[in-house]
Coordinates of C-alpha atoms in Angstrom, one line a residue:
M1 CA -102.8 -174.8 -127.9
A2 CA -101.4 -178.3 -127.4
T3 CA -99.6 -179.3 -124.2
V4 CA -98.5 -182.5 -122.5
G5 CA -99.0 -183.2 -118.8
I6 CA -97.1 -185.9 -116.9
D7 CA -98.5 -187.3 -113.6
I8 CA -96.2 -189.6 -111.6
G9 CA -98.4 -191.3 -109.0
T10 CA -97.5 -194.0 -106.5
G11 CA -98.5 -196.9 -108.7
S12 CA -98.4 -195.6 -112.2
V13 CA -97.2 -192.8 -114.5
R14 CA -99.7 -191.1 -116.8
V15 CA -99.1 -188.9 -119.8
C16 CA -101.8 -186.8 -121.5
Y17 CA -102.1 -184.7 -124.6
R18 CA -104.5 -181.8 -124.4
N19 CA -105.3 -179.4 -127.2
S20 CA -107.3 -176.5 -125.6
E21 CA -108.4 -175.1 -128.9
K22 CA -109.5 -178.3 -130.6
G23 CA -111.0 -179.9 -127.5
I24 CA -108.8 -183.0 -127.7
F25 CA -107.7 -184.9 -124.6
E26 CA -106.0 -188.3 -124.7
S27 CA -104.1 -190.1 -122.0
W28 CA -101.7 -193.1 -121.7
S29 CA -100.3 -194.9 -118.7
K30 CA -97.8 -197.4 -117.4
P31 CA -97.4 -199.1 -114.0
I32 CA -94.6 -198.1 -111.6
H33 CA -92.7 -200.7 -109.6
T34 CA -92.2 -200.1 -105.9
H35 CA -89.4 -201.8 -104.1
N36 CA -89.1 -202.5 -100.3
I37 CA -85.6 -203.1 -99.1
I38 CA -84.3 -204.3 -95.7
G39 CA -85.3 -201.9 -93.0
D40 CA -88.6 -201.1 -94.7
V41 CA -87.1 -198.4 -97.0
I42 CA -89.6 -197.9 -99.8
C43 CA -88.0 -197.0 -103.1
Q44 CA -88.6 -196.5 -106.8
S45 CA -86.4 -196.0 -109.9
S46 CA -86.2 -192.6 -111.5
Q47 CA -84.6 -194.1 -114.7
D48 CA -87.4 -196.6 -114.9
I49 CA -90.0 -193.8 -114.5
Y50 CA -88.2 -191.6 -117.0
N51 CA -88.0 -194.5 -119.5
S52 CA -91.8 -195.1 -119.1
I53 CA -92.5 -191.4 -119.7
Q54 CA -90.3 -191.4 -122.9
E55 CA -92.2 -194.4 -124.2
L56 CA -95.5 -192.8 -123.5
I57 CA -94.5 -189.5 -125.2
I58 CA -93.5 -191.5 -128.3
E59 CA -97.1 -192.9 -128.4
I60 CA -98.6 -189.5 -128.7
P61 CA -99.8 -189.2 -132.3
Y62 CA -99.4 -185.4 -132.5
N63 CA -96.4 -183.2 -133.1
D64 CA -97.9 -179.8 -132.3
I65 CA -96.9 -179.9 -128.6
K66 CA -95.9 -176.4 -127.3
G67 CA -95.5 -177.1 -123.6
I68 CA -94.9 -179.9 -121.1
S69 CA -94.8 -180.2 -117.3
T70 CA -94.5 -182.9 -114.6
T71 CA -96.3 -183.3 -111.4
A72 CA -95.4 -186.1 -109.0
T73 CA -95.7 -187.5 -105.5
C74 CA -93.6 -185.7 -102.9
S75 CA -90.8 -188.3 -103.3
M76 CA -87.1 -187.6 -103.3
V77 CA -84.6 -188.5 -106.0
V78 CA -81.2 -189.2 -104.5
M79 CA -78.0 -188.6 -106.5
K80 CA -74.3 -189.1 -105.6
I81 CA -71.9 -186.3 -106.3
S82 CA -68.8 -187.9 -107.8
N83 CA -66.9 -184.7 -108.9
T84 CA -67.2 -181.0 -108.3
I85 CA -65.8 -178.2 -110.5
G86 CA -67.0 -174.9 -109.3
D87 CA -70.8 -175.0 -109.4
N88 CA -70.8 -177.9 -111.9
L89 CA -71.5 -181.3 -110.4
Q90 CA -70.9 -184.8 -111.8
I91 CA -73.8 -186.8 -110.5
N92 CA -75.0 -190.4 -110.6
P93 CA -78.0 -192.2 -109.1
F94 CA -77.5 -193.5 -105.5
E95 CA -78.8 -197.1 -105.3
F96 CA -81.0 -198.3 -102.4
R97 CA -80.9 -202.1 -102.8
S98 CA -81.2 -205.2 -100.6
S99 CA -79.3 -208.4 -101.1
N100 CA -82.4 -210.2 -102.4
S101 CA -83.1 -207.8 -105.3
N102 CA -83.6 -209.7 -108.5
D103 CA -83.9 -207.1 -111.2
D104 CA -81.5 -204.6 -112.8
K105 CA -83.3 -201.4 -111.9
V106 CA -81.5 -198.7 -109.9
Y107 CA -83.7 -197.7 -107.0
D108 CA -82.7 -194.1 -106.3
I109 CA -86.0 -192.6 -105.1
L110 CA -87.2 -192.5 -101.5
L111 CA -90.9 -192.8 -101.9
W112 CA -93.2 -190.3 -100.0
M113 CA -94.7 -193.1 -97.9
D114 CA -91.3 -194.3 -96.7
N115 CA -91.2 -193.9 -92.9
S116 CA -87.7 -195.1 -92.2
S117 CA -86.6 -191.6 -90.9
T118 CA -88.6 -192.0 -87.6
T119 CA -85.5 -191.4 -85.4
Q120 CA -84.6 -188.2 -87.3
T121 CA -88.2 -187.1 -87.1
I122 CA -88.1 -187.3 -83.3
Q123 CA -84.8 -185.5 -83.1
L124 CA -86.1 -182.7 -85.4
N125 CA -89.3 -182.2 -83.4
E126 CA -87.2 -181.7 -80.3
T127 CA -84.9 -179.1 -81.9
L128 CA -86.6 -177.2 -84.7
S129 CA -88.0 -173.7 -84.1
T130 CA -91.6 -172.8 -84.0
P131 CA -91.7 -171.0 -87.4
I132 CA -90.5 -174.0 -89.3
K133 CA -92.8 -176.5 -87.5
G134 CA -95.7 -174.0 -87.4
R135 CA -95.9 -174.0 -91.2
L136 CA -96.0 -177.8 -91.1
G137 CA -98.9 -178.0 -88.5
G138 CA -96.6 -177.9 -85.5
Q139 CA -95.0 -181.2 -85.9
I140 CA -92.6 -183.0 -88.4
I141 CA -93.6 -186.5 -89.7
P142 CA -91.5 -189.1 -91.5
E143 CA -93.4 -188.6 -94.8
L144 CA -91.8 -185.2 -95.2
G145 CA -88.5 -184.5 -97.0
I146 CA -86.9 -182.8 -94.0
P147 CA -86.3 -185.9 -91.9
K148 CA -85.3 -187.9 -95.0
L149 CA -82.5 -185.4 -95.7
K150 CA -81.1 -186.1 -92.2
Y151 CA -81.7 -189.8 -92.6
L152 CA -79.5 -189.8 -95.6
Q153 CA -76.7 -188.0 -93.8
D154 CA -77.0 -190.2 -90.7
T155 CA -77.2 -193.5 -92.6
Y156 CA -74.6 -192.8 -95.3
P157 CA -72.1 -190.3 -93.6
T158 CA -69.3 -190.9 -96.2
E159 CA -71.5 -190.1 -99.2
N160 CA -71.9 -186.7 -100.8
F161 CA -75.5 -186.3 -101.9
I162 CA -77.6 -184.0 -104.0
V163 CA -81.4 -184.6 -103.9
F164 CA -84.3 -183.4 -106.1
E165 CA -88.0 -183.3 -105.9
L166 CA -89.2 -186.1 -108.2
Y167 CA -91.2 -183.7 -110.4
D168 CA -88.2 -181.4 -110.6
W169 CA -85.8 -184.2 -111.6
I170 CA -88.1 -185.4 -114.4
N171 CA -88.5 -181.9 -115.7
L172 CA -84.7 -181.4 -115.6
R173 CA -84.3 -184.7 -117.5
L174 CA -86.7 -183.4 -120.1
T175 CA -84.6 -180.3 -120.6
G176 CA -81.5 -182.5 -121.2
I177 CA -79.9 -182.8 -117.7
E178 CA -78.2 -186.2 -117.4
N179 CA -75.0 -186.7 -115.4
K180 CA -74.0 -183.0 -115.0
Y181 CA -75.8 -180.4 -113.0
Q182 CA -75.1 -176.8 -112.3
Y183 CA -75.8 -176.3 -108.6
K184 CA -77.1 -173.0 -107.3
P185 CA -78.1 -172.9 -103.6
V186 CA -81.4 -171.3 -102.6
T187 CA -80.8 -167.8 -101.4
T188 CA -84.0 -167.2 -99.4
D189 CA -83.7 -167.5 -95.6
K190 CA -87.4 -167.5 -94.9
E191 CA -88.1 -170.3 -92.5
G192 CA -90.7 -172.8 -93.6
Y193 CA -90.3 -171.8 -97.2
A194 CA -90.5 -175.3 -98.7
I195 CA -94.0 -176.5 -99.6
D196 CA -95.4 -179.5 -97.7
G197 CA -92.1 -179.9 -95.9
S198 CA -90.5 -181.1 -99.2
V199 CA -86.8 -180.8 -99.9
K200 CA -86.9 -177.8 -102.3
G201 CA -86.9 -174.2 -101.0
W202 CA -84.7 -174.4 -97.9
S203 CA -81.8 -172.0 -97.7
Q204 CA -78.3 -173.3 -96.9
E205 CA -78.5 -171.5 -93.5
T206 CA -81.6 -173.5 -92.6
L207 CA -80.3 -176.8 -94.0
R208 CA -77.1 -176.6 -92.0
G209 CA -77.9 -174.4 -89.1
K210 CA -81.4 -175.7 -88.3
F211 CA -81.5 -179.2 -89.7
G212 CA -77.8 -180.1 -89.2
V213 CA -77.6 -181.3 -92.8
N214 CA -74.1 -180.7 -94.2
N215 CA -73.4 -183.4 -96.8
V216 CA -76.7 -183.2 -98.7
K217 CA -77.3 -180.5 -101.2
V218 CA -80.8 -179.8 -102.6
G219 CA -81.1 -179.3 -106.4
G220 CA -83.8 -177.7 -108.5
G221 CA -83.0 -174.0 -107.7
Q222 CA -85.5 -171.5 -106.3
L223 CA -89.0 -172.5 -105.5
L224 CA -90.9 -170.7 -108.3
P225 CA -94.7 -170.3 -108.8
L226 CA -96.5 -172.9 -110.9
G227 CA -95.9 -172.7 -114.7
Y228 CA -92.7 -170.8 -114.9
P229 CA -90.6 -171.8 -117.9
M230 CA -87.4 -173.7 -116.9
G231 CA -86.1 -174.9 -120.3
R232 CA -87.1 -176.7 -123.5
F233 CA -87.8 -180.3 -124.4
S234 CA -86.8 -181.3 -127.9
T235 CA -87.3 -184.8 -129.4
R236 CA -88.8 -186.4 -132.6
G237 CA -89.7 -183.0 -134.0
I238 CA -91.2 -181.6 -130.8
D239 CA -89.9 -178.3 -129.4
A240 CA -91.8 -177.5 -126.2
V241 CA -91.2 -175.3 -123.2
V242 CA -90.9 -177.2 -119.9
A243 CA -92.9 -175.7 -117.0
H244 CA -92.0 -175.6 -113.4
G245 CA -94.2 -178.3 -111.9
C246 CA -95.5 -179.3 -108.4
I247 CA -96.5 -182.0 -106.1
D248 CA -99.4 -184.0 -107.7
C249 CA -102.1 -183.0 -105.3
Y250 CA -101.9 -179.3 -106.4
A251 CA -102.3 -180.3 -110.1
G252 CA -105.4 -182.3 -109.1
W253 CA -106.7 -179.3 -107.3
L254 CA -105.9 -177.0 -110.3
S255 CA -108.2 -179.1 -112.5
T256 CA -111.1 -178.8 -110.1
I257 CA -111.2 -175.0 -109.9
I258 CA -114.5 -174.5 -111.8
K259 CA -113.7 -170.9 -112.5
S260 CA -110.9 -168.6 -111.5
E261 CA -113.3 -166.6 -109.2
S262 CA -113.4 -169.8 -107.0
L263 CA -109.9 -169.0 -105.8
D264 CA -111.4 -166.1 -103.9
E265 CA -114.3 -168.1 -102.5
E266 CA -114.1 -170.3 -99.4
I267 CA -114.3 -173.7 -101.1
L268 CA -112.3 -176.7 -99.9
S269 CA -110.9 -179.1 -102.6
M270 CA -110.6 -182.8 -101.7
V271 CA -108.4 -184.9 -104.0
A272 CA -109.3 -188.4 -102.9
G273 CA -107.3 -191.3 -104.3
S274 CA -105.0 -193.8 -102.6
S275 CA -104.4 -191.0 -100.1
T276 CA -106.5 -187.9 -99.7
C277 CA -105.2 -184.3 -99.9
F278 CA -107.3 -181.3 -98.9
I279 CA -106.4 -177.9 -100.4
F280 CA -107.9 -174.5 -99.3
S281 CA -107.0 -171.3 -101.1
S282 CA -107.7 -167.7 -100.1
Q283 CA -106.4 -164.3 -101.0
N284 CA -103.4 -163.2 -99.0
Q285 CA -104.7 -160.3 -97.0
E286 CA -102.3 -160.5 -94.1
Q287 CA -98.5 -160.1 -93.8
D288 CA -98.3 -163.1 -91.5
P289 CA -101.4 -165.4 -92.1
P290 CA -102.0 -167.9 -89.2
F291 CA -100.4 -171.2 -88.7
I292 CA -103.0 -173.9 -87.9
H293 CA -102.3 -176.9 -85.7
G294 CA -102.2 -180.1 -87.8
I295 CA -102.5 -178.2 -91.1
W296 CA -99.6 -177.5 -93.6
G297 CA -99.2 -174.0 -94.8
P298 CA -99.9 -171.3 -95.7
F299 CA -97.8 -171.7 -98.9
N300 CA -97.5 -169.4 -102.0
I301 CA -97.6 -171.7 -105.0
W302 CA -99.3 -168.9 -106.9
G303 CA -96.8 -166.2 -105.8
K304 CA -97.7 -164.0 -102.9
K305 CA -101.3 -163.1 -104.0
Y306 CA -102.9 -166.3 -102.6
N307 CA -102.4 -168.5 -99.5
V308 CA -102.8 -172.2 -99.9
Y309 CA -103.2 -174.6 -97.0
E310 CA -102.8 -178.3 -97.5
F311 CA -103.7 -181.3 -95.2
G312 CA -104.7 -184.9 -95.6
Q313 CA -105.0 -188.5 -94.8
P314 CA -102.2 -190.8 -95.9
A315 CA -104.4 -193.9 -96.3
T316 CA -107.8 -193.7 -97.7
G317 CA -108.2 -195.6 -101.0
L318 CA -105.4 -197.8 -99.6
L319 CA -107.9 -199.0 -97.0
F320 CA -110.2 -200.4 -99.7
E321 CA -107.3 -201.9 -101.6
R322 CA -106.2 -203.8 -98.5
L323 CA -109.7 -204.9 -97.7
F324 CA -110.3 -206.2 -101.3
K325 CA -106.9 -208.0 -101.2
S326 CA -107.8 -209.8 -97.9
Y327 CA -111.1 -210.9 -99.4
A328 CA -109.8 -211.6 -102.9
E329 CA -110.7 -215.3 -103.0
L330 CA -114.3 -214.6 -101.7
I331 CA -114.7 -211.7 -104.2
H332 CA -113.5 -213.8 -107.1
S333 CA -115.8 -216.6 -106.2
H334 CA -118.8 -214.2 -106.7
I335 CA -117.8 -212.0 -109.6
N336 CA -114.5 -213.3 -110.9
T337 CA -112.9 -210.0 -111.8
N338 CA -110.0 -207.8 -110.8
D339 CA -111.8 -204.6 -112.0
I340 CA -111.9 -202.3 -109.0
G341 CA -115.0 -200.5 -110.3
L342 CA -116.9 -203.8 -110.7
I343 CA -115.8 -204.8 -107.2
F344 CA -117.1 -201.6 -105.7
K345 CA -120.4 -202.0 -107.6
W346 CA -120.8 -205.6 -106.3
I347 CA -120.2 -204.5 -102.7
E348 CA -122.7 -201.7 -103.1
D349 CA -125.3 -204.1 -104.5
E350 CA -124.7 -206.5 -101.6
T351 CA -125.0 -203.6 -99.1
V352 CA -128.4 -202.6 -100.7
K353 CA -129.6 -206.2 -100.4
I354 CA -128.9 -206.1 -96.6
E355 CA -130.6 -202.8 -96.3
E356 CA -133.7 -204.0 -98.2
K357 CA -133.8 -207.2 -96.2
L358 CA -133.6 -205.5 -92.8
K359 CA -135.5 -202.3 -93.9
K360 CA -132.8 -200.1 -92.4
P361 CA -129.8 -198.1 -93.6
I362 CA -126.5 -200.0 -93.3
N363 CA -125.1 -197.4 -90.9
S364 CA -128.0 -198.1 -88.5
I365 CA -127.5 -201.8 -88.8
I366 CA -123.8 -201.7 -88.0
K367 CA -124.1 -199.1 -85.2
N368 CA -122.4 -201.4 -82.7
D369 CA -119.3 -201.9 -84.8
F370 CA -116.5 -199.3 -84.5
Y371 CA -113.4 -198.8 -86.5
Y372 CA -110.4 -196.3 -86.4
G373 CA -108.1 -196.8 -89.4
D374 CA -104.9 -194.8 -89.4
I375 CA -102.9 -197.7 -90.9
N376 CA -100.1 -195.4 -92.0
G377 CA -100.1 -193.1 -89.1
N378 CA -102.0 -189.8 -88.9
R379 CA -101.1 -186.8 -91.1
S380 CA -103.9 -184.4 -90.2
P381 CA -104.8 -183.1 -87.7
L382 CA -102.6 -185.1 -85.2
L383 CA -99.3 -185.3 -87.2
D384 CA -98.7 -188.5 -85.2
F385 CA -97.0 -191.3 -87.2
T386 CA -97.5 -193.8 -84.3
M387 CA -101.3 -193.9 -84.8
S388 CA -102.7 -197.2 -86.0
E389 CA -106.0 -199.2 -86.0
I390 CA -108.6 -199.9 -83.4
V391 CA -111.5 -202.3 -84.0
I392 CA -114.5 -202.9 -81.6
D393 CA -116.4 -205.9 -82.8
G394 CA -120.2 -205.6 -82.5
K395 CA -121.0 -209.2 -83.2
N396 CA -122.6 -209.8 -79.8
N397 CA -125.0 -206.9 -80.4
T398 CA -126.0 -207.6 -84.0
P399 CA -128.4 -210.6 -84.0
E400 CA -129.9 -209.4 -87.3
L401 CA -126.6 -210.1 -89.0
D402 CA -126.3 -213.5 -87.3
H403 CA -123.7 -212.1 -84.9
C404 CA -121.3 -211.7 -87.7
S405 CA -117.7 -210.9 -86.6
I406 CA -115.6 -208.2 -88.2
I407 CA -112.5 -209.6 -86.6
N408 CA -112.8 -213.3 -87.5
G409 CA -115.5 -213.1 -90.2
K410 CA -114.6 -214.3 -93.7
D411 CA -118.0 -214.2 -95.4
V412 CA -119.8 -211.5 -97.5
T413 CA -121.5 -210.0 -94.5
S414 CA -118.3 -209.3 -92.7
L415 CA -116.9 -207.8 -95.9
I416 CA -119.9 -205.5 -96.2
I417 CA -119.6 -204.4 -92.5
K418 CA -115.8 -203.7 -92.9
Y419 CA -116.4 -201.8 -96.1
N420 CA -119.0 -199.5 -94.6
L421 CA -116.9 -199.0 -91.4
I422 CA -114.1 -197.7 -93.7
L423 CA -116.5 -195.2 -95.2
E424 CA -117.6 -194.1 -91.7
F425 CA -114.0 -193.7 -90.6
L426 CA -113.0 -191.6 -93.6
C427 CA -116.0 -189.3 -93.1
F428 CA -115.4 -189.0 -89.3
Q429 CA -111.7 -188.2 -89.9
T430 CA -112.6 -185.6 -92.5
K431 CA -114.9 -184.0 -89.9
Q432 CA -112.1 -184.1 -87.3
I433 CA -109.7 -182.4 -89.7
L434 CA -112.3 -179.7 -90.7
S435 CA -113.1 -179.0 -87.1
E436 CA -109.4 -178.1 -86.5
F437 CA -109.3 -176.0 -89.6
L438 CA -112.5 -174.1 -88.9
S439 CA -111.5 -173.4 -85.3
D440 CA -109.1 -170.7 -86.6
N441 CA -112.0 -168.6 -88.0
L442 CA -111.6 -169.9 -91.6
N443 CA -114.8 -170.7 -93.3
V444 CA -115.5 -173.6 -95.7
W445 CA -118.9 -173.3 -97.4
K446 CA -118.6 -176.2 -99.8
V447 CA -116.3 -179.2 -100.5
I448 CA -115.2 -180.0 -104.1
I449 CA -114.2 -183.7 -104.4
T450 CA -112.3 -185.4 -107.2
G451 CA -110.2 -188.5 -107.7
S452 CA -111.2 -192.2 -107.6
Q453 CA -113.3 -191.9 -104.4
S454 CA -115.5 -189.2 -105.9
S455 CA -117.3 -191.9 -108.0
N456 CA -118.6 -193.6 -104.8
E457 CA -122.1 -192.2 -104.3
R458 CA -122.6 -193.8 -100.9
F459 CA -119.4 -192.2 -99.7
L460 CA -120.4 -188.8 -101.0
K461 CA -123.8 -188.9 -99.3
L462 CA -122.4 -190.1 -96.0
L463 CA -119.7 -187.4 -96.1
S464 CA -122.2 -184.7 -96.7
D465 CA -124.4 -185.9 -93.9
I466 CA -121.5 -186.2 -91.4
I467 CA -119.8 -182.9 -92.1
H468 CA -123.1 -181.1 -92.7
K469 CA -121.9 -179.4 -95.9
P470 CA -122.7 -179.6 -99.6
I471 CA -120.3 -181.8 -101.6
I472 CA -119.6 -180.8 -105.2
K473 CA -118.6 -183.8 -107.2
I474 CA -116.5 -183.1 -110.3
K475 CA -117.9 -185.7 -112.7
S476 CA -116.1 -185.0 -115.9
D477 CA -115.8 -182.5 -118.8
T478 CA -116.3 -183.1 -122.5
N479 CA -113.1 -185.0 -122.8
N480 CA -112.1 -186.7 -119.6
N481 CA -113.2 -188.2 -116.4
T482 CA -112.0 -187.7 -112.8
K483 CA -109.2 -190.2 -112.9
Y484 CA -107.4 -187.9 -115.3
N485 CA -107.6 -184.7 -113.2
V486 CA -104.0 -184.7 -112.0
V487 CA -102.5 -185.2 -115.4
K488 CA -104.9 -182.7 -116.9
G489 CA -103.7 -180.2 -114.2
A490 CA -100.1 -180.9 -115.3
S491 CA -101.1 -180.0 -118.9
M492 CA -102.7 -176.7 -117.6
I493 CA -99.4 -175.8 -115.9
A494 CA -97.6 -176.5 -119.2
E495 CA -100.0 -174.1 -121.0
M496 CA -99.2 -171.4 -118.5
A497 CA -95.5 -171.8 -119.3
V498 CA -96.2 -171.4 -123.0
K499 CA -98.1 -168.2 -122.5
L500 CA -95.6 -166.9 -120.0
S501 CA -92.7 -167.6 -122.3
S502 CA -94.1 -165.3 -125.0
K503 CA -94.3 -162.4 -122.6
Q504 CA -91.9 -160.2 -120.5
Y505 CA -92.8 -161.0 -116.9
L506 CA -91.7 -160.7 -113.4
I507 CA -92.5 -163.3 -110.6
E508 CA -95.0 -160.9 -108.9
D509 CA -96.2 -159.3 -112.2
E510 CA -100.0 -159.1 -112.5
S511 CA -99.8 -160.7 -115.9
Y512 CA -98.9 -164.0 -114.3
Y513 CA -102.3 -164.0 -112.5
E514 CA -104.1 -163.0 -115.7
I515 CA -102.5 -165.9 -117.5
M516 CA -103.3 -168.3 -114.6
K517 CA -106.9 -167.3 -114.6
Q518 CA -107.2 -167.4 -118.4
V519 CA -105.9 -171.0 -118.4
I520 CA -108.2 -172.1 -115.5
N521 CA -111.3 -170.6 -117.1
Q522 CA -110.5 -172.1 -120.5
A523 CA -109.5 -175.6 -119.3
N524 CA -112.2 -176.0 -116.7
G525 CA -115.0 -174.2 -118.5
Y526 CA -116.8 -177.4 -119.4
L527 CA -116.6 -179.2 -116.1
I528 CA -119.7 -181.2 -115.4
H529 CA -120.4 -181.2 -111.7
E530 CA -123.3 -182.1 -109.4
E531 CA -124.1 -181.2 -105.8
V532 CA -124.8 -183.6 -103.0
L533 CA -126.7 -182.0 -100.1
P534 CA -127.0 -183.2 -96.5
T535 CA -130.1 -185.2 -95.9
N536 CA -130.2 -184.7 -92.1
Q537 CA -130.9 -188.5 -91.7
L538 CA -129.3 -190.5 -88.8
T539 CA -127.8 -187.2 -87.5
S540 CA -128.0 -188.4 -83.8
L541 CA -126.3 -191.7 -84.7
Y542 CA -123.5 -190.0 -86.6
N543 CA -123.0 -187.5 -83.8
I544 CA -122.7 -190.3 -81.2
K545 CA -120.4 -192.4 -83.4
Y546 CA -118.2 -189.4 -84.2
N547 CA -117.8 -188.8 -80.5
I548 CA -116.8 -192.4 -80.1
F549 CA -114.4 -192.0 -83.0
L550 CA -112.7 -189.1 -81.2
D551 CA -112.6 -191.1 -78.0
M552 CA -110.9 -194.0 -79.8
C553 CA -108.4 -191.6 -81.2
N554 CA -107.7 -189.9 -77.9
S555 CA -107.6 -193.2 -76.0
Q556 CA -105.0 -194.6 -78.4
Q557 CA -102.7 -191.7 -77.7
K558 CA -103.4 -192.0 -74.0
Y559 CA -102.6 -195.7 -73.9
R560 CA -99.3 -195.1 -75.8
S561 CA -98.4 -192.3 -73.4
L562 CA -99.0 -194.6 -70.4
I563 CA -96.9 -197.4 -71.9
N564 CA -94.1 -195.1 -73.0
S565 CA -93.9 -193.7 -69.4
I566 CA -92.4 -197.0 -68.3
E567 CA -88.6 -197.0 -68.4

């Protein structure tokens, strides 16, 4: 069966063709432009993204496509309602634009990383009930769709908006939706129904009565399980069913499930790219499964049979991107390339040179340097968007590195120290998140990792040593490597829709789960994976540095509290 998956990331859009019977997998991509306007509002253009998707679909040299689905970042498409006739809305993109914009794109997407709704976030945290906040870890953060809804109403009080999840809007465009939309409000009144605090899934009662949002409608209909058919896509001879999609991290997770039985095992999936999302699935054996501080969920993306918890770090791969940008001139003088993979390899080679010269592991060498790196605030487990960076320079305690400074250093050695401190920070924060998760009597026996960071062998070994758990690295299958996991997951969701569309089904019908497991086992049956086991080396050092990491975290919050106590 041939399907198309669409993955809309932060920096690019990717489209794949996958034929599950013939073992064919091909992928194409285009970059996405991000626009920052006055006030630090971060936007993208839905039309620009849709045009790129159309261009990529045209490049697919096959016409046997039966299903298509979209996964995307948890970003919000904002449309203006210009006319209303019953449930039929005339809609057009709302434009976020600054006076210095110099292109013709219409920026109508509030990107997930936009943090402009901080005032609304504070207000909602003071007024929202425990059930809503409990499903979101106990605290609202500006990345979520909830405060963005209120931000729109507060900032543009005269506008009449309807907003969509990005993945929903693209899927609706694929089915033919343009300027007209038939609006049907969500009927559920279950508090905390929307996944990851996104905009879709809230009832009118909650939107108006709990959030105080009156002039912003939410489109996309009911929040359905993954893969449910929602229309058809017809172009250039293709007639394909369009599947209900999801936020991108869940598609990446879907493609890492080695076999359907893993859904019933206590395995944590770690989708590690520019940001890192953690997903934990278990069978729903309780009417009211527990809320966990700092952790989102439980959600029912598979219907009611499974609980899914989600949590993460908003800046992981971004830390490396920023580091490489700040040392761009130095890096180019040594290897003259922009290839990220080659840059990582060069830094690893330079790290090994230092280790061989000093006959010690790099983490032992830099033991007097400390770094806490929440550059975009903290998502898990603190849910504190005010968190930032702390650096303690160890130059006066590292004579073997010629007292190299990580604050003022501009040479290769300072780059190597900073790089390895980022690795430590990511591992320590992962341990901090897991400690919160495991404190609620939930067990994690192994961690499956995929995404761009899974190719970093030093990171995987360090992570296994620090969290004291086996790390399962999803390397590739017969047709693709890890950078295609999300878009492959989208194609799997499309395949579920094709199979479901040929059957009579109900949302809670067991046939849904049979089809889901069938697709997982077929699509992921050839996954190549390897296990990284803890070495029990430098355990005492890591334990001490982890405690220092926690102290840096707690001290930052303490200092902010002391300062904020001054009127």
